[in-house]
Structure formats: structure tokens, C-alpha cells
Coordinates of C-alpha atoms in Angstrom, one line a residue:
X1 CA 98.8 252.3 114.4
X2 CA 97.2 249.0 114.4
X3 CA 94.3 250.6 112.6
X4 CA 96.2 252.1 110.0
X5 CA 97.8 249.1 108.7
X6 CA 94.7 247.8 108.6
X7 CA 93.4 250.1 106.3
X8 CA 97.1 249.9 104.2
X9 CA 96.0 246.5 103.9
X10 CA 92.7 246.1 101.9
X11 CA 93.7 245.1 98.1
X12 CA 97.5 243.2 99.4
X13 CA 95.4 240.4 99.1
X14 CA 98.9 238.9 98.0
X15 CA 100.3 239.0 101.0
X16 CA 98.9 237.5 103.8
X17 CA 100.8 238.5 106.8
X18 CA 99.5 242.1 107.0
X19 CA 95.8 240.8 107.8
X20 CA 96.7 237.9 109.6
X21 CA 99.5 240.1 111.9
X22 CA 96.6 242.4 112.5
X23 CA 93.9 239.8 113.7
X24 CA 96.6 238.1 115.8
X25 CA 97.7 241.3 118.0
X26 CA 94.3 242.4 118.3
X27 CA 92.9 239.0 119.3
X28 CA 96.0 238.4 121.7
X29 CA 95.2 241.9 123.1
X30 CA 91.8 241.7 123.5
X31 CA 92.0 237.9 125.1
X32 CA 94.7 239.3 127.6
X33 CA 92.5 242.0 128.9
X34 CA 89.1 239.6 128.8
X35 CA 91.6 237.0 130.9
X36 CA 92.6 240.2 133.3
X37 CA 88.9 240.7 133.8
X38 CA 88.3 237.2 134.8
X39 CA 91.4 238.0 137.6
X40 CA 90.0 240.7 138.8
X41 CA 87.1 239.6 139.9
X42 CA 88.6 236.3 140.8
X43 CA 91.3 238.9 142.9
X44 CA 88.3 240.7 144.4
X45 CA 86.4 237.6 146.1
X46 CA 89.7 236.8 147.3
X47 CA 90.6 240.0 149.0
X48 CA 87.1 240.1 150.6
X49 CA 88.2 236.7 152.2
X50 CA 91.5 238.3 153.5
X51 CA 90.2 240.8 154.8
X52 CA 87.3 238.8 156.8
X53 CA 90.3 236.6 158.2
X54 CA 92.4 239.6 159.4
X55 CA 89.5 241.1 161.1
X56 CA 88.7 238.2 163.1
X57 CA 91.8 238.5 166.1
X58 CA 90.8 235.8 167.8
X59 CA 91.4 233.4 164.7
X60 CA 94.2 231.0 165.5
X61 CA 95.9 229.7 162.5
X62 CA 97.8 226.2 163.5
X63 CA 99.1 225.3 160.2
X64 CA 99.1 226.5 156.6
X65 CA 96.5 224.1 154.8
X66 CA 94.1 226.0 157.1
X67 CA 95.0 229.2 155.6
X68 CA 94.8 227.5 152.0
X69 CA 90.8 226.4 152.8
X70 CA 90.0 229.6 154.3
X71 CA 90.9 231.5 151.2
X72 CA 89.6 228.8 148.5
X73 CA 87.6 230.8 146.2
X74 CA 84.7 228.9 145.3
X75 CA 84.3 230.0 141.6
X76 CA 88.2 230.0 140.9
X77 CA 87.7 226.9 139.1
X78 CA 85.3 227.8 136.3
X79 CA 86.7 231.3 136.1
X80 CA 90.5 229.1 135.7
X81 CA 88.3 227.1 132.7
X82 CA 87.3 230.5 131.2
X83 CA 91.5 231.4 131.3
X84 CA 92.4 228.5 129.9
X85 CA 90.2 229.3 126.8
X86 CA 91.4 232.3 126.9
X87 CA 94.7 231.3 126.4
X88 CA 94.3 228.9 124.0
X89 CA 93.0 231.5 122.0
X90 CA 95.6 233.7 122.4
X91 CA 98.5 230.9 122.0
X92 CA 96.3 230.1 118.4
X93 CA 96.1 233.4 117.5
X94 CA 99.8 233.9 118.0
X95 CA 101.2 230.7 116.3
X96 CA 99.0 232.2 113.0
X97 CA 100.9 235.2 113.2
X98 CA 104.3 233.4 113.2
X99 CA 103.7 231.2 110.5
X100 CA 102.5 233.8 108.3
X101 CA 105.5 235.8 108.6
X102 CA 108.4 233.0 109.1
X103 CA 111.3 233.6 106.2
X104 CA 113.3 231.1 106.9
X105 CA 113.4 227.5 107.8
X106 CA 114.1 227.7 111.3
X107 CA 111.2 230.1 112.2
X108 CA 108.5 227.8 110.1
X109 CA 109.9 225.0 112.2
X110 CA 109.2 226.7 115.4
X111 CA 105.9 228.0 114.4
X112 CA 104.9 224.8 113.0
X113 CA 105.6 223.0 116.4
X114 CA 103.6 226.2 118.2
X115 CA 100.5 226.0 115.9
X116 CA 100.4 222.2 116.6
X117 CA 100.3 222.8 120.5
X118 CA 98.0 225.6 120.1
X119 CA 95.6 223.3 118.2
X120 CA 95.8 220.7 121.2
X121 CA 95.2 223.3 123.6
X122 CA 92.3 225.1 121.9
X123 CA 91.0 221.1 121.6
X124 CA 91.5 220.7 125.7
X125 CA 89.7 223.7 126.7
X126 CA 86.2 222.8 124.4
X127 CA 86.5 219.8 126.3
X128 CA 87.1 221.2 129.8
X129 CA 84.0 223.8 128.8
X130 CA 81.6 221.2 127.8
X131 CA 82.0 222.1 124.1
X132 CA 81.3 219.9 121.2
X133 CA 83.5 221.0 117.9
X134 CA 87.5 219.7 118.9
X135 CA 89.3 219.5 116.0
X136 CA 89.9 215.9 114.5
X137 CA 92.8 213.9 114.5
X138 CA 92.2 214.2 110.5
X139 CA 92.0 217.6 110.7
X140 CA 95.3 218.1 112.5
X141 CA 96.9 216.0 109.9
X142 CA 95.3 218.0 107.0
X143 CA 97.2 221.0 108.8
X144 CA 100.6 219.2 109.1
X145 CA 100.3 218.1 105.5
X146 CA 99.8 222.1 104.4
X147 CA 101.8 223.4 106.7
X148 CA 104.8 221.0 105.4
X149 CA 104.4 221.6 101.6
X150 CA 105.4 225.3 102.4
X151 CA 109.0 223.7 102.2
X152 CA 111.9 225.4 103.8
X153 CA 112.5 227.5 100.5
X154 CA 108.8 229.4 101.6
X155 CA 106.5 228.8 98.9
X156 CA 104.2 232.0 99.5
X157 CA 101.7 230.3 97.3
X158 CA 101.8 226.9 99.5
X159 CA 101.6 229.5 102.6
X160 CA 98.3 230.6 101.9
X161 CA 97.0 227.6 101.1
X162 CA 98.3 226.4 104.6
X163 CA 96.6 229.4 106.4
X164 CA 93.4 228.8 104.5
X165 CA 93.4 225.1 105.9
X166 CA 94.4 226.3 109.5
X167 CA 91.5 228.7 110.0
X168 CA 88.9 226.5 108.1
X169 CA 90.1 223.5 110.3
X170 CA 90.2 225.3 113.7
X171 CA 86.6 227.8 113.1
X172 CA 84.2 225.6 114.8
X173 CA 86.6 225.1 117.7
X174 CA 87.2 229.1 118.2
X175 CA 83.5 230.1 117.6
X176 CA 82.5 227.1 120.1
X177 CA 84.7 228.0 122.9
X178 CA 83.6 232.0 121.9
X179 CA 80.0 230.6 122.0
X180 CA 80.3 229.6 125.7
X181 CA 82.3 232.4 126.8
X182 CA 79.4 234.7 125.5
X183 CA 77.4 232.8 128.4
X184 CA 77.6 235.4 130.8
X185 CA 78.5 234.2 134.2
X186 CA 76.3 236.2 136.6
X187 CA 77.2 234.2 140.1
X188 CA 81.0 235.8 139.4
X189 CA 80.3 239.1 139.7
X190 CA 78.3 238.3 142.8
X191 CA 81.1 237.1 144.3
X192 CA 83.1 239.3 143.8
X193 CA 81.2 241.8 144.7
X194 CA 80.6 240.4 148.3
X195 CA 84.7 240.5 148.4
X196 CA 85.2 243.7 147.5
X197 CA 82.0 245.3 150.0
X198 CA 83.5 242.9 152.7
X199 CA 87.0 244.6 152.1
X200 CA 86.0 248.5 152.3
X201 CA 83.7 247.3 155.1
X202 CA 86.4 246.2 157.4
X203 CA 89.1 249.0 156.2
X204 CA 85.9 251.8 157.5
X205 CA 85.7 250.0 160.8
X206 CA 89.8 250.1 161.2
X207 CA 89.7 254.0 160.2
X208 CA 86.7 254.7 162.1
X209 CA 88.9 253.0 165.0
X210 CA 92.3 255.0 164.2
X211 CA 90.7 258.2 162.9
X212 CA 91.7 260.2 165.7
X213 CA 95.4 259.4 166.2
X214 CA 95.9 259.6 162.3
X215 CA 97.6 262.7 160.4
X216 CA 95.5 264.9 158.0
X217 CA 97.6 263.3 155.1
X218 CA 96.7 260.2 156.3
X219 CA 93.0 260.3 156.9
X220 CA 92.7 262.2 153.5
X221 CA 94.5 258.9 151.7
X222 CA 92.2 256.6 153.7
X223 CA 89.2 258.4 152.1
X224 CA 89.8 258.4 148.7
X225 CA 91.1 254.5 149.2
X226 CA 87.6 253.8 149.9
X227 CA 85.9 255.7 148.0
X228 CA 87.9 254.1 145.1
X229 CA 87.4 250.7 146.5
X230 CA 83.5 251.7 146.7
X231 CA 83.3 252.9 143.2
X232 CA 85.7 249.6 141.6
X233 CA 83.0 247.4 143.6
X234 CA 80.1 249.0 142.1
X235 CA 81.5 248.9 138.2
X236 CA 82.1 245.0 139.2
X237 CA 78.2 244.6 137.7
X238 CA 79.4 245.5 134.0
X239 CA 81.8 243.0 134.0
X240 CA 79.1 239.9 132.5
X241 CA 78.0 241.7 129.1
X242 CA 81.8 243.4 128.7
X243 CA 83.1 239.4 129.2
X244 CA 80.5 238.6 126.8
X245 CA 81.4 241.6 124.7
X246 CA 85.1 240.1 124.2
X247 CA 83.8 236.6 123.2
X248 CA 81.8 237.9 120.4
X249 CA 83.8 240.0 119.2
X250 CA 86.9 237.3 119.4
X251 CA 84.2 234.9 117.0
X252 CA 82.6 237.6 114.9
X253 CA 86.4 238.9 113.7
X254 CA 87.8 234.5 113.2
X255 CA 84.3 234.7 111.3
X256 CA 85.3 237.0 108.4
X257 CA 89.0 236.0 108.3
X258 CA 87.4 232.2 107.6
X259 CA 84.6 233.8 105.6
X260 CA 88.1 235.5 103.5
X261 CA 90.3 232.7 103.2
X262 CA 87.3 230.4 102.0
X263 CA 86.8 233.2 99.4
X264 CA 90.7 233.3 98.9
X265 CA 90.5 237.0 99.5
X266 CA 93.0 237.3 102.4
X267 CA 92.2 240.7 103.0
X268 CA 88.5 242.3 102.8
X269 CA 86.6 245.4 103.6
X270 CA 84.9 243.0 106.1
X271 CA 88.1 241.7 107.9
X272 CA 89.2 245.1 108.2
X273 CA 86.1 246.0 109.9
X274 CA 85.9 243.2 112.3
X275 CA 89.3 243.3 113.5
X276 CA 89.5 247.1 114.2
X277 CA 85.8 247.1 116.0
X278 CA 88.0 243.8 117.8
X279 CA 91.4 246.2 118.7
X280 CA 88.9 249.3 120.0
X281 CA 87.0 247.2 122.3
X282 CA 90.5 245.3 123.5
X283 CA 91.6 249.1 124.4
X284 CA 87.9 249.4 125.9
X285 CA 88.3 247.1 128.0
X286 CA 91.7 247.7 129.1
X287 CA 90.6 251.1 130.6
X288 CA 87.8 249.5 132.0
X289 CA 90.3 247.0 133.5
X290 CA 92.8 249.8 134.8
X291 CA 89.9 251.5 136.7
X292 CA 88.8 248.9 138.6
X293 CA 92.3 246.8 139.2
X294 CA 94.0 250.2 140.8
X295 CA 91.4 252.1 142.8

């Protein structure tokens, strides 16, 4: 579906919602998924910690900050930075959308206020990554100024010159936090890895304890649990070039939307491409996702 309209799109370079609505829901979806990634793997070091503490019975637990230190994942906080971007993204990408197809005065109002949060956030998360393009203070304001001469009337013409303005003045900020993203993360996957082997470890040693008192049914279920659990943990190693995947795709599509608006062409052969190759990897990596998050 998302394709299609796509495709319907190429010549309405008049109307500026179709590409832009496009870009957004496939940028949204595809940081959602790269975001669900990161918790998976964050999820999977975690387990593995669980199940080390439940094996241990002679572990005494006296209060619960010593549960809270026992389970500290050591990467959460980078892989929390990587969210955050994520999000950002995502809250950008969304705020874009809104403003391009507000009709009335209300909804510009509420998309206006959204965009300028979105910018702030997509400005704290290039500084929490070590990034070095935030958007000015003069750049926000050249926003504001084009986003308020769209009146409350809608000027469609004013509109587009607002979008043009938004994606010129946030581009270095998406492709920088995109840019560090890319940077696979290899020590993750590691991690998480460890997690996942101690888990299925530990659930063998319990069924290898129970086997004999367990039902057919039950030993059957048992089986294909780790089996699953064996097979999620050893698809865990293409998680660093699909992360990496994401990011570039999430810079290569903002790319050509800038590369259109700076060409006043709001919709191109170009955007087209780069935002469907952006929605078939988001669904890539959804299934990718599903197979590993339910095994």
C-alpha cells in the first residue's frame, strides 16, 4: 500500500503531503523496529542474568537494591543512547508528517509545538552520542519564522517553503546521529549472546533434571523451547550490520527528500526510490525481529 502511493506520487510535486506522509511512516516504522532490535538484545543479556540468579539456590536475596545490581546490564546505557536517537528520529519524522497535512489552525498549532520538541530532542541525542551538527538556536528560529507565515488560513505555498526550511535545517543533525548509529556496536551482540547461551544452558540442566517425571507433551514443548532459544541466540550475530542497515538507510532516504526540497521538486524518482528501499527493509527487519523476540 505504502509502495503504491509512492509511486501515485511522482509528478504531484504540488502537493507535498503525499511524499512527506510516505517518508514519515516508513522512517517511524523502520526506527521502531531498529529501536526493538536494540531491546532485544538489551532483553537477551538480561534474561541470561535471570536465569544465572535462579539457578544459584543458595543465593539469599536480603533486600531489593541487591536484586537491582545483580541484574544491571552493563551496556544498557549506550544501547538507551542509541533509543533515544531513535526516537528522536521517529518523534521528527512524525511532527513532518503532521504539519504537512494540518487543515486547520488547531492542528498546525499542535504540529508546530511537536516539530519544536522534536527539534530539541533530535539536538539532545547528537549531544548524548558525541555528535557534532545540533541545530542552532538561529536555525530553530528560521523554522518558527516559516512555520508561522503558513498563517492559520494554510498558505500551501508558505507550507512548502516551511518544509523546505525544516529538512534543510535539521539534515546535518539526522545524517550525524544516522552517521553514528551506522557504527556497528559489536560488544552488544556479545552480550547478549552470553545471555541468551546462559539461559538455554540452565533450562537443559532443569529438563535434564525433570525429564523423567515430565509428560510426552511436555518434554516435546521443552525441546522445541530450546532449540528455538538456540537458533534466536545464534541469529543474535546479524544484528550489527542489520542496525547498521537501518541507520543508512534512515540518512540515505532524509538525503534525497533534502536533495528534493533544495531542488523544490517535493516529489522525485529518487525519493521514491529511497523511501520504498527504506519501508522493505523496515518490514525486513521486523521479521527478522519476530524470529528472534518469540522463539
Amino acid at each position: 500500500m505504502l509502495l503504491a502511493s509512492l509511486f501515485m506520487a511522482v509528478g504531484c510535486s504540488s502537493n507535498p503531503k503525499s511524499h512527506i506522509g510516505a517518508f514519515s511512516q516508513a522512517a517511524a516504522q523502520l526506527a521502531e523496529e531498529t529501536k526493538r532490535g536494540y531491546q532485544i538484545v538489551n532483553s537477551g543479556t538480561y534474561e541470561g542474568k535471570v536465569y544465572d540468579l535462579a539457578s544459584d539456590t543458595s543465593l539469599k536475596i536480603n533486600d531489593p537494591s541487591q536484586v537491582q545490581s545483580m541484574l544491571a546490564v552493563k551496556l544498557k546505557p549506550e544501547i538507551d543512547k542509541r533509543v533515544g536517537a531513535l526516537d528522536s528520529i521517529q518523534s521528527y519524522a512524525q511532527a513532518l508528517s503532521d504539519l504537512s497535512a494540518a487543515e486547520f489552525g488547531r492542528d498546525m498549532d499542535r504540529a508546530t509545538r511537536d516539530l519544536n520538541g522534536a527539534m530539541k530532542g533530535l539536538n539532545t541525542n547528537v549531544q548524548k552520542l558525541g555528535g557534532s551538527h545540533t541545530i542552532s538556536d538561529k536555525s530553530i528560529q528560521l523554522v518558527a519564522t516559516a512555520v508561522n507565515a503558513i498563517g492559520s488560513t494554510i498558505q500551501e505555498k508558505m507550507r512548502r517553503k516551511a518544509i523546505k526550511e525544516i529538512v534543510i535545517q535539521t539534515n546535518p543533525a539526522v545524517q550525524d546521529l544516522c552517521a553514528i548509529l551506522k557504527k556497528e556496536f559489536p560488544a552488544m551482540v556479545q552480550f547478549a549472546n552470553a545471555g541468551f547461551q546462559l539461559a538455554y544452558t540452565e533450562i537443559i540442566k532443569d529438563y535434564e533434571k525433570r525429564k523423567n517425571q515430565m509428560p510426552l507433551e511436555e518434554r516435546v514443548s521443552a525441546i522445541r523451547d530450546i532449540h528455538n532459544r538456540i537458533e534466536a541466540s545464534d541469529r543474535l550475530n546479524d544484528y550489527p550490520p542489520k542496525l547498521a542497515q537501518a541507520a543508512d538507510h534512515l540518512a540515505t532516504a532524509h538525503a534525497a527528500l533534502y536533495q528534493a526540497v533544495m531542488d523544490d521538486q517535493f516529489t522525485t524518482n529518487e525519493l521514491v526510490s529511497k523511501i520504498g528501499e527504506m519501508a522493505a527493509f523496515g518490514k525486513s527487519i521486523k521479521q527478522f525481529n519476530d524470529s528472534i523476540a518469540t522463539p
